[in-house]
JSON list of C-alpha atoms in Angstrom, two decimals:
[
{"chain": "A", "resi": 1256, "resn": "ILE", "atom": "CA", "xyz": [-4.51, 4.33, 14.79]},
{"chain": "A", "resi": 1257, "resn": "ALA", "atom": "CA", "xyz": [-4.01, 7.43, 12.64]},
{"chain": "A", "resi": 1258, "resn": "ALA", "atom": "CA", "xyz": [-6.17, 6.80, 9.57]},
{"chain": "A", "resi": 1259, "resn": "PHE", "atom": "CA", "xyz": [-5.96, 8.80, 6.35]},
{"chain": "A", "resi": 1260, "resn": "GLY", "atom": "CA", "xyz": [-7.39, 8.64, 2.87]},
{"chain": "A", "resi": 1261, "resn": "TYR", "atom": "CA", "xyz": [-6.18, 10.12, -0.40]},
{"chain": "A", "resi": 1262, "resn": "GLY", "atom": "CA", "xyz": [-7.30, 10.70, -3.98]},
{"chain": "A", "resi": 1263, "resn": "ALA", "atom": "CA", "xyz": [-10.87, 11.79, -3.27]},
{"chain": "A", "resi": 1264, "resn": "ARG", "atom": "CA", "xyz": [-13.19, 14.74, -3.03]},
{"chain": "A", "resi": 1265, "resn": "ILE", "atom": "CA", "xyz": [-14.24, 15.03, 0.60]},
{"chain": "A", "resi": 1266, "resn": "PRO", "atom": "CA", "xyz": [-17.47, 16.49, 2.04]},
{"chain": "A", "resi": 1267, "resn": "SER", "atom": "CA", "xyz": [-15.80, 19.71, 3.26]},
{"chain": "A", "resi": 1268, "resn": "ASN", "atom": "CA", "xyz": [-14.30, 20.47, -0.19]},
{"chain": "A", "resi": 1269, "resn": "LYS", "atom": "CA", "xyz": [-15.95, 18.85, -3.20]},
{"chain": "A", "resi": 1270, "resn": "SER", "atom": "CA", "xyz": [-14.19, 21.17, -5.68]},
{"chain": "A", "resi": 1271, "resn": "LYS", "atom": "CA", "xyz": [-10.88, 19.29, -5.90]},
{"chain": "A", "resi": 1272, "resn": "ALA", "atom": "CA", "xyz": [-9.12, 16.07, -5.01]},
{"chain": "A", "resi": 1273, "resn": "ASN", "atom": "CA", "xyz": [-7.70, 15.84, -1.51]},
{"chain": "A", "resi": 1274, "resn": "HIS", "atom": "CA", "xyz": [-4.46, 13.90, -1.30]},
{"chain": "A", "resi": 1275, "resn": "CYS", "atom": "CA", "xyz": [-4.32, 13.40, 2.46]},
{"chain": "A", "resi": 1276, "resn": "PHE", "atom": "CA", "xyz": [-7.38, 13.61, 4.69]},
{"chain": "A", "resi": 1277, "resn": "ALA", "atom": "CA", "xyz": [-8.33, 12.10, 8.03]},
{"chain": "A", "resi": 1278, "resn": "LEU", "atom": "CA", "xyz": [-10.73, 9.19, 7.46]},
{"chain": "A", "resi": 1279, "resn": "SER", "atom": "CA", "xyz": [-12.66, 10.48, 10.47]},
{"chain": "A", "resi": 1280, "resn": "PHE", "atom": "CA", "xyz": [-12.89, 13.88, 8.71]},
{"chain": "A", "resi": 1281, "resn": "ASN", "atom": "CA", "xyz": [-11.46, 15.38, 11.92]},
{"chain": "A", "resi": 1282, "resn": "GLU", "atom": "CA", "xyz": [-8.13, 16.80, 10.77]},
{"chain": "A", "resi": 1283, "resn": "ALA", "atom": "CA", "xyz": [-7.27, 17.90, 14.33]},
{"chain": "A", "resi": 1284, "resn": "ASN", "atom": "CA", "xyz": [-7.55, 14.29, 15.53]},
{"chain": "A", "resi": 1285, "resn": "PRO", "atom": "CA", "xyz": [-7.07, 11.64, 12.83]},
{"chain": "A", "resi": 1286, "resn": "GLU", "atom": "CA", "xyz": [-6.85, 8.84, 15.42]},
{"chain": "A", "resi": 1287, "resn": "VAL", "atom": "CA", "xyz": [-9.44, 6.08, 15.44]},
{"chain": "A", "resi": 1288, "resn": "PRO", "atom": "CA", "xyz": [-9.83, 3.47, 18.22]},
{"chain": "A", "resi": 1289, "resn": "GLY", "atom": "CA", "xyz": [-8.18, 0.27, 17.00]},
{"chain": "A", "resi": 1290, "resn": "ILE", "atom": "CA", "xyz": [-9.12, -1.96, 14.09]},
{"chain": "A", "resi": 1291, "resn": "ALA", "atom": "CA", "xyz": [-12.85, -1.62, 14.77]},
{"chain": "A", "resi": 1292, "resn": "GLY", "atom": "CA", "xyz": [-12.53, 2.18, 14.64]},
{"chain": "A", "resi": 1293, "resn": "LEU", "atom": "CA", "xyz": [-10.49, 1.94, 11.46]},
{"chain": "A", "resi": 1294, "resn": "MET", "atom": "CA", "xyz": [-13.10, -0.26, 9.79]},
{"chain": "A", "resi": 1295, "resn": "GLN", "atom": "CA", "xyz": [-15.90, 2.07, 10.90]},
{"chain": "A", "resi": 1296, "resn": "ALA", "atom": "CA", "xyz": [-14.07, 5.19, 9.66]},
{"chain": "A", "resi": 1297, "resn": "TYR", "atom": "CA", "xyz": [-13.28, 3.48, 6.34]},
{"chain": "A", "resi": 1298, "resn": "ALA", "atom": "CA", "xyz": [-16.90, 2.40, 5.83]},
{"chain": "A", "resi": 1299, "resn": "GLN", "atom": "CA", "xyz": [-18.10, 5.93, 6.61]},
{"chain": "A", "resi": 1300, "resn": "ALA", "atom": "CA", "xyz": [-15.51, 7.53, 4.34]},
{"chain": "A", "resi": 1301, "resn": "VAL", "atom": "CA", "xyz": [-16.37, 5.23, 1.41]},
{"chain": "A", "resi": 1302, "resn": "GLN", "atom": "CA", "xyz": [-19.96, 6.44, 1.68]},
{"chain": "A", "resi": 1303, "resn": "SER", "atom": "CA", "xyz": [-18.96, 10.12, 2.00]},
{"chain": "A", "resi": 1304, "resn": "VAL", "atom": "CA", "xyz": [-16.18, 10.71, -0.52]},
{"chain": "A", "resi": 1305, "resn": "GLU", "atom": "CA", "xyz": [-15.98, 10.68, -4.28]},
{"chain": "A", "resi": 1306, "resn": "LEU", "atom": "CA", "xyz": [-12.82, 8.99, -5.54]},
{"chain": "A", "resi": 1307, "resn": "TYR", "atom": "CA", "xyz": [-11.19, 11.58, -7.74]},
{"chain": "A", "resi": 1308, "resn": "GLY", "atom": "CA", "xyz": [-7.86, 12.06, -9.47]},
{"chain": "A", "resi": 1309, "resn": "PRO", "atom": "CA", "xyz": [-5.20, 12.81, -9.89]},
{"chain": "A", "resi": 1310, "resn": "THR", "atom": "CA", "xyz": [-4.05, 10.25, -7.34]},
{"chain": "A", "resi": 1311, "resn": "ASN", "atom": "CA", "xyz": [-1.02, 11.60, -5.49]},
{"chain": "A", "resi": 1312, "resn": "MET", "atom": "CA", "xyz": [0.57, 9.46, -2.80]},
{"chain": "A", "resi": 1313, "resn": "ALA", "atom": "CA", "xyz": [3.43, 11.80, -1.81]},
{"chain": "A", "resi": 1314, "resn": "PRO", "atom": "CA", "xyz": [1.31, 13.99, 0.54]},
{"chain": "A", "resi": 1315, "resn": "LEU", "atom": "CA", "xyz": [0.21, 10.86, 2.42]},
{"chain": "A", "resi": 1316, "resn": "LEU", "atom": "CA", "xyz": [3.83, 9.77, 2.83]},
{"chain": "A", "resi": 1317, "resn": "ARG", "atom": "CA", "xyz": [4.82, 13.26, 4.05]},
{"chain": "A", "resi": 1318, "resn": "GLN", "atom": "CA", "xyz": [2.09, 12.91, 6.69]},
{"chain": "A", "resi": 1319, "resn": "ALA", "atom": "CA", "xyz": [3.53, 9.52, 7.69]},
{"chain": "A", "resi": 1320, "resn": "GLN", "atom": "CA", "xyz": [6.96, 11.10, 8.12]},
{"chain": "A", "resi": 1321, "resn": "ALA", "atom": "CA", "xyz": [5.50, 13.82, 10.35]},
{"chain": "A", "resi": 1322, "resn": "ILE", "atom": "CA", "xyz": [3.81, 11.18, 12.50]},
{"chain": "A", "resi": 1323, "resn": "ALA", "atom": "CA", "xyz": [7.00, 9.08, 12.75]},
{"chain": "A", "resi": 1324, "resn": "GLN", "atom": "CA", "xyz": [9.06, 12.13, 13.72]},
{"chain": "A", "resi": 1325, "resn": "HIS", "atom": "CA", "xyz": [6.51, 13.10, 16.38]},
{"chain": "A", "resi": 1326, "resn": "ARG", "atom": "CA", "xyz": [6.13, 9.61, 17.87]},
{"chain": "A", "resi": 1327, "resn": "LYS", "atom": "CA", "xyz": [9.63, 8.98, 19.12]},
{"chain": "A", "resi": 1328, "resn": "GLY", "atom": "CA", "xyz": [10.32, 5.36, 20.05]},
{"chain": "A", "resi": 1329, "resn": "GLU", "atom": "CA", "xyz": [7.53, 3.95, 17.87]},
{"chain": "A", "resi": 1330, "resn": "TYR", "atom": "CA", "xyz": [7.64, 2.06, 14.59]},
{"chain": "A", "resi": 1331, "resn": "LEU", "atom": "CA", "xyz": [5.04, 3.14, 12.03]},
{"chain": "A", "resi": 1332, "resn": "VAL", "atom": "CA", "xyz": [3.42, 0.77, 9.55]},
{"chain": "A", "resi": 1333, "resn": "VAL", "atom": "CA", "xyz": [1.66, 2.64, 6.73]},
{"chain": "A", "resi": 1334, "resn": "LEU", "atom": "CA", "xyz": [-1.03, 0.63, 4.94]},
{"chain": "A", "resi": 1335, "resn": "VAL", "atom": "CA", "xyz": [-2.01, 2.09, 1.57]},
{"chain": "A", "resi": 1336, "resn": "VAL", "atom": "CA", "xyz": [-4.94, 0.61, -0.32]},
{"chain": "A", "resi": 1337, "resn": "THR", "atom": "CA", "xyz": [-5.01, 1.70, -3.96]},
{"chain": "A", "resi": 1338, "resn": "ASP", "atom": "CA", "xyz": [-6.95, 0.84, -7.07]},
{"chain": "A", "resi": 1339, "resn": "GLY", "atom": "CA", "xyz": [-4.43, 1.92, -9.64]},
{"chain": "A", "resi": 1340, "resn": "VAL", "atom": "CA", "xyz": [-1.67, 4.13, -10.86]},
{"chain": "A", "resi": 1341, "resn": "ILE", "atom": "CA", "xyz": [-0.44, 7.14, -8.93]},
{"chain": "A", "resi": 1342, "resn": "SER", "atom": "CA", "xyz": [-0.03, 10.45, -10.72]},
{"chain": "A", "resi": 1343, "resn": "ASP", "atom": "CA", "xyz": [3.01, 11.66, -8.80]},
{"chain": "A", "resi": 1344, "resn": "ALA", "atom": "CA", "xyz": [5.47, 8.77, -9.11]},
{"chain": "A", "resi": 1345, "resn": "PRO", "atom": "CA", "xyz": [8.68, 10.87, -8.94]},
{"chain": "A", "resi": 1346, "resn": "SER", "atom": "CA", "xyz": [7.48, 12.69, -5.80]},
{"chain": "A", "resi": 1347, "resn": "THR", "atom": "CA", "xyz": [6.24, 9.45, -4.25]},
{"chain": "A", "resi": 1348, "resn": "ILE", "atom": "CA", "xyz": [9.62, 7.80, -4.85]},
{"chain": "A", "resi": 1349, "resn": "ALA", "atom": "CA", "xyz": [11.37, 10.80, -3.25]},
{"chain": "A", "resi": 1350, "resn": "GLU", "atom": "CA", "xyz": [9.11, 10.51, -0.20]},
{"chain": "A", "resi": 1351, "resn": "ILE", "atom": "CA", "xyz": [9.75, 6.76, 0.07]},
{"chain": "A", "resi": 1352, "resn": "VAL", "atom": "CA", "xyz": [13.49, 7.51, 0.05]},
{"chain": "A", "resi": 1353, "resn": "ASN", "atom": "CA", "xyz": [12.87, 10.04, 2.86]},
{"chain": "A", "resi": 1354, "resn": "CYS", "atom": "CA", "xyz": [10.71, 7.54, 4.77]},
{"chain": "A", "resi": 1355, "resn": "SER", "atom": "CA", "xyz": [13.53, 4.98, 4.62]},
{"chain": "A", "resi": 1356, "resn": "LYS", "atom": "CA", "xyz": [15.48, 7.17, 7.06]},
{"chain": "A", "resi": 1357, "resn": "LEU", "atom": "CA", "xyz": [12.73, 6.83, 9.67]},
{"chain": "A", "resi": 1358, "resn": "PRO", "atom": "CA", "xyz": [11.16, 3.91, 11.56]},
{"chain": "A", "resi": 1359, "resn": "ILE", "atom": "CA", "xyz": [8.54, 3.29, 8.86]},
{"chain": "A", "resi": 1360, "resn": "SER", "atom": "CA", "xyz": [7.33, 0.35, 6.75]},
{"chain": "A", "resi": 1361, "resn": "ILE", "atom": "CA", "xyz": [4.91, 0.91, 3.87]},
{"chain": "A", "resi": 1362, "resn": "VAL", "atom": "CA", "xyz": [2.54, -1.82, 2.72]},
{"chain": "A", "resi": 1363, "resn": "ILE", "atom": "CA", "xyz": [0.68, -1.09, -0.51]},
{"chain": "A", "resi": 1364, "resn": "VAL", "atom": "CA", "xyz": [-2.29, -3.30, -1.34]},
{"chain": "A", "resi": 1365, "resn": "GLY", "atom": "CA", "xyz": [-3.50, -3.04, -4.92]},
{"chain": "A", "resi": 1366, "resn": "VAL", "atom": "CA", "xyz": [-7.19, -3.83, -5.37]},
{"chain": "A", "resi": 1367, "resn": "GLY", "atom": "CA", "xyz": [-8.92, -4.43, -8.69]},
{"chain": "A", "resi": 1368, "resn": "ASP", "atom": "CA", "xyz": [-7.62, -5.23, -12.12]},
{"chain": "A", "resi": 1369, "resn": "ALA", "atom": "CA", "xyz": [-5.43, -2.19, -12.81]},
{"chain": "A", "resi": 1370, "resn": "ASP", "atom": "CA", "xyz": [-1.87, -2.40, -14.07]},
{"chain": "A", "resi": 1371, "resn": "PHE", "atom": "CA", "xyz": [0.15, -2.39, -10.86]},
{"chain": "A", "resi": 1372, "resn": "SER", "atom": "CA", "xyz": [3.61, -2.52, -12.45]},
{"chain": "A", "resi": 1373, "resn": "GLN", "atom": "CA", "xyz": [4.26, 0.97, -11.04]},
{"chain": "A", "resi": 1374, "resn": "MET", "atom": "CA", "xyz": [3.64, -0.36, -7.52]},
{"chain": "A", "resi": 1375, "resn": "ASP", "atom": "CA", "xyz": [6.06, -3.22, -8.15]},
{"chain": "A", "resi": 1376, "resn": "GLN", "atom": "CA", "xyz": [8.68, -0.56, -8.92]},
{"chain": "A", "resi": 1377, "resn": "LEU", "atom": "CA", "xyz": [8.08, 1.07, -5.53]},
{"chain": "A", "resi": 1378, "resn": "ASP", "atom": "CA", "xyz": [8.68, -2.28, -3.83]},
{"chain": "A", "resi": 1379, "resn": "GLY", "atom": "CA", "xyz": [12.45, -2.48, -3.51]},
{"chain": "A", "resi": 1380, "resn": "ASP", "atom": "CA", "xyz": [12.67, -6.23, -4.10]},
{"chain": "A", "resi": 1381, "resn": "ASP", "atom": "CA", "xyz": [14.20, -5.84, -7.57]},
{"chain": "A", "resi": 1382, "resn": "GLY", "atom": "CA", "xyz": [16.88, -3.37, -6.56]},
{"chain": "A", "resi": 1383, "resn": "VAL", "atom": "CA", "xyz": [17.47, -0.20, -4.62]},
{"chain": "A", "resi": 1384, "resn": "LEU", "atom": "CA", "xyz": [14.80, 2.44, -5.15]},
{"chain": "A", "resi": 1385, "resn": "ARG", "atom": "CA", "xyz": [16.30, 5.79, -6.18]},
{"chain": "A", "resi": 1386, "resn": "ASP", "atom": "CA", "xyz": [14.69, 9.18, -6.58]},
{"chain": "A", "resi": 1387, "resn": "ARG", "atom": "CA", "xyz": [15.27, 11.42, -9.61]},
{"chain": "A", "resi": 1388, "resn": "ASN", "atom": "CA", "xyz": [18.32, 12.99, -7.89]},
{"chain": "A", "resi": 1389, "resn": "GLY", "atom": "CA", "xyz": [19.97, 9.61, -7.39]},
{"chain": "A", "resi": 1390, "resn": "SER", "atom": "CA", "xyz": [19.31, 9.42, -3.63]},
{"chain": "A", "resi": 1391, "resn": "ALA", "atom": "CA", "xyz": [18.65, 5.84, -2.60]},
{"chain": "A", "resi": 1392, "resn": "CYS", "atom": "CA", "xyz": [16.51, 4.18, 0.03]},
{"chain": "A", "resi": 1393, "resn": "ILE", "atom": "CA", "xyz": [18.64, 3.27, 3.00]},
{"chain": "A", "resi": 1394, "resn": "HIS", "atom": "CA", "xyz": [16.82, -0.07, 3.06]},
{"chain": "A", "resi": 1395, "resn": "ASP", "atom": "CA", "xyz": [13.72, -1.64, 1.52]},
{"chain": "A", "resi": 1396, "resn": "ILE", "atom": "CA", "xyz": [10.64, -0.35, 3.33]},
{"chain": "A", "resi": 1397, "resn": "VAL", "atom": "CA", "xyz": [7.88, -1.10, 0.80]},
{"chain": "A", "resi": 1398, "resn": "GLN", "atom": "CA", "xyz": [5.87, -4.29, 0.37]},
{"chain": "A", "resi": 1399, "resn": "PHE", "atom": "CA", "xyz": [3.41, -4.39, -2.55]},
{"chain": "A", "resi": 1400, "resn": "VAL", "atom": "CA", "xyz": [0.61, -6.96, -2.37]},
{"chain": "A", "resi": 1401, "resn": "PRO", "atom": "CA", "xyz": [-1.79, -7.53, -5.29]},
{"chain": "A", "resi": 1402, "resn": "PHE", "atom": "CA", "xyz": [-5.07, -8.27, -3.51]},
{"chain": "A", "resi": 1403, "resn": "ASN", "atom": "CA", "xyz": [-6.53, -10.33, -6.37]},
{"chain": "A", "resi": 1404, "resn": "GLN", "atom": "CA", "xyz": [-3.80, -12.95, -5.97]},
{"chain": "A", "resi": 1405, "resn": "PHE", "atom": "CA", "xyz": [-4.90, -13.57, -2.36]},
{"chain": "A", "resi": 1406, "resn": "LYS", "atom": "CA", "xyz": [-8.58, -12.57, -2.28]},
{"chain": "A", "resi": 1407, "resn": "ASP", "atom": "CA", "xyz": [-9.79, -16.14, -1.81]},
{"chain": "A", "resi": 1408, "resn": "ASN", "atom": "CA", "xyz": [-7.39, -16.88, 1.02]},
{"chain": "A", "resi": 1409, "resn": "PRO", "atom": "CA", "xyz": [-7.49, -14.31, 3.88]},
{"chain": "A", "resi": 1410, "resn": "GLN", "atom": "CA", "xyz": [-4.73, -16.10, 5.82]},
{"chain": "A", "resi": 1411, "resn": "SER", "atom": "CA", "xyz": [-2.35, -15.94, 2.85]},
{"chain": "A", "resi": 1412, "resn": "LEU", "atom": "CA", "xyz": [-3.31, -12.29, 2.30]},
{"chain": "A", "resi": 1413, "resn": "ALA", "atom": "CA", "xyz": [-2.49, -11.44, 5.91]},
{"chain": "A", "resi": 1414, "resn": "ALA", "atom": "CA", "xyz": [0.78, -13.36, 5.73]},
{"chain": "A", "resi": 1415, "resn": "GLU", "atom": "CA", "xyz": [1.83, -11.58, 2.53]},
{"chain": "A", "resi": 1416, "resn": "VAL", "atom": "CA", "xyz": [0.88, -8.14, 3.89]},
{"chain": "A", "resi": 1417, "resn": "LEU", "atom": "CA", "xyz": [3.00, -8.72, 7.00]},
{"chain": "A", "resi": 1418, "resn": "ARG", "atom": "CA", "xyz": [5.80, -10.81, 5.43]},
{"chain": "A", "resi": 1419, "resn": "GLU", "atom": "CA", "xyz": [8.51, -8.16, 5.07]},
{"chain": "A", "resi": 1420, "resn": "ILE", "atom": "CA", "xyz": [7.77, -6.07, 8.17]},
{"chain": "A", "resi": 1421, "resn": "PRO", "atom": "CA", "xyz": [9.89, -8.07, 10.69]},
{"chain": "A", "resi": 1422, "resn": "GLY", "atom": "CA", "xyz": [13.00, -7.81, 8.49]},
{"chain": "A", "resi": 1423, "resn": "GLN", "atom": "CA", "xyz": [12.34, -4.15, 7.74]},
{"chain": "A", "resi": 1424, "resn": "PHE", "atom": "CA", "xyz": [11.94, -3.45, 11.45]},
{"chain": "A", "resi": 1425, "resn": "THR", "atom": "CA", "xyz": [15.14, -5.30, 12.37]},
{"chain": "A", "resi": 1426, "resn": "THR", "atom": "CA", "xyz": [17.13, -3.57, 9.63]},
{"chain": "A", "resi": 1427, "resn": "CYS", "atom": "CA", "xyz": [15.78, -0.17, 10.65]},
{"chain": "A", "resi": 1428, "resn": "MET", "atom": "CA", "xyz": [16.68, -0.72, 14.31]},
{"chain": "A", "resi": 1429, "resn": "LYS", "atom": "CA", "xyz": [20.23, -1.73, 13.36]},
{"chain": "A", "resi": 1430, "resn": "LEU", "atom": "CA", "xyz": [20.58, 1.34, 11.12]},
{"chain": "A", "resi": 1431, "resn": "LEU", "atom": "CA", "xyz": [19.30, 3.61, 13.90]},
{"chain": "A", "resi": 1432, "resn": "GLY", "atom": "CA", "xyz": [21.59, 1.94, 16.45]},
{"chain": "A", "resi": 1433, "resn": "VAL", "atom": "CA", "xyz": [18.71, 0.71, 18.59]},
{"chain": "A", "resi": 1434, "resn": "LYS", "atom": "CA", "xyz": [19.52, -2.44, 20.53]},
{"chain": "A", "resi": 1435, "resn": "PRO", "atom": "CA", "xyz": [17.04, -4.78, 22.21]},
{"chain": "A", "resi": 1436, "resn": "ILE", "atom": "CA", "xyz": [16.60, -4.18, 25.92]},
{"chain": "A", "resi": 1437, "resn": "GLY", "atom": "CA", "xyz": [19.14, -6.17, 27.93]},
{"chain": "A", "resi": 1438, "resn": "MET", "atom": "CA", "xyz": [21.67, -6.49, 25.12]}
]
């Protein structure tokens, strides 16, 4: 699993916010071994970084695009955990529009009591997401989940996080002209 963080000062550069860093702090190899490796890297990163703004999500989404373009034949699910508003909404929207052309789903989990109305906008459930130039997402690829609504029910949280991915995957495969084996 390629694991990245954003919106923090990291040990190797405490002078400014880093908007896309490997959770393992090994930029040459951001991969961690499975869920256990992800949890370990996250726990280590939480102890080592200082959350710091501005919070820009666009660099993280550009990294996701690079991974998706490099990993031909794979479908990428990007899980973003955030505690509030992003500072680069227009750029983030543009990157989501770009991501919609690739085999990518984005799940954003909002933690805490912040105003997450901006994240609801990124979720294309209320209409087609368009960037400032009018370019539209080819299909809905974002699922926003407010953690507080599900924090007492882990099964419902998991179901909500995963709820839109099967449809997003199927739509993406149709758009890319990929047919199931044997069909």
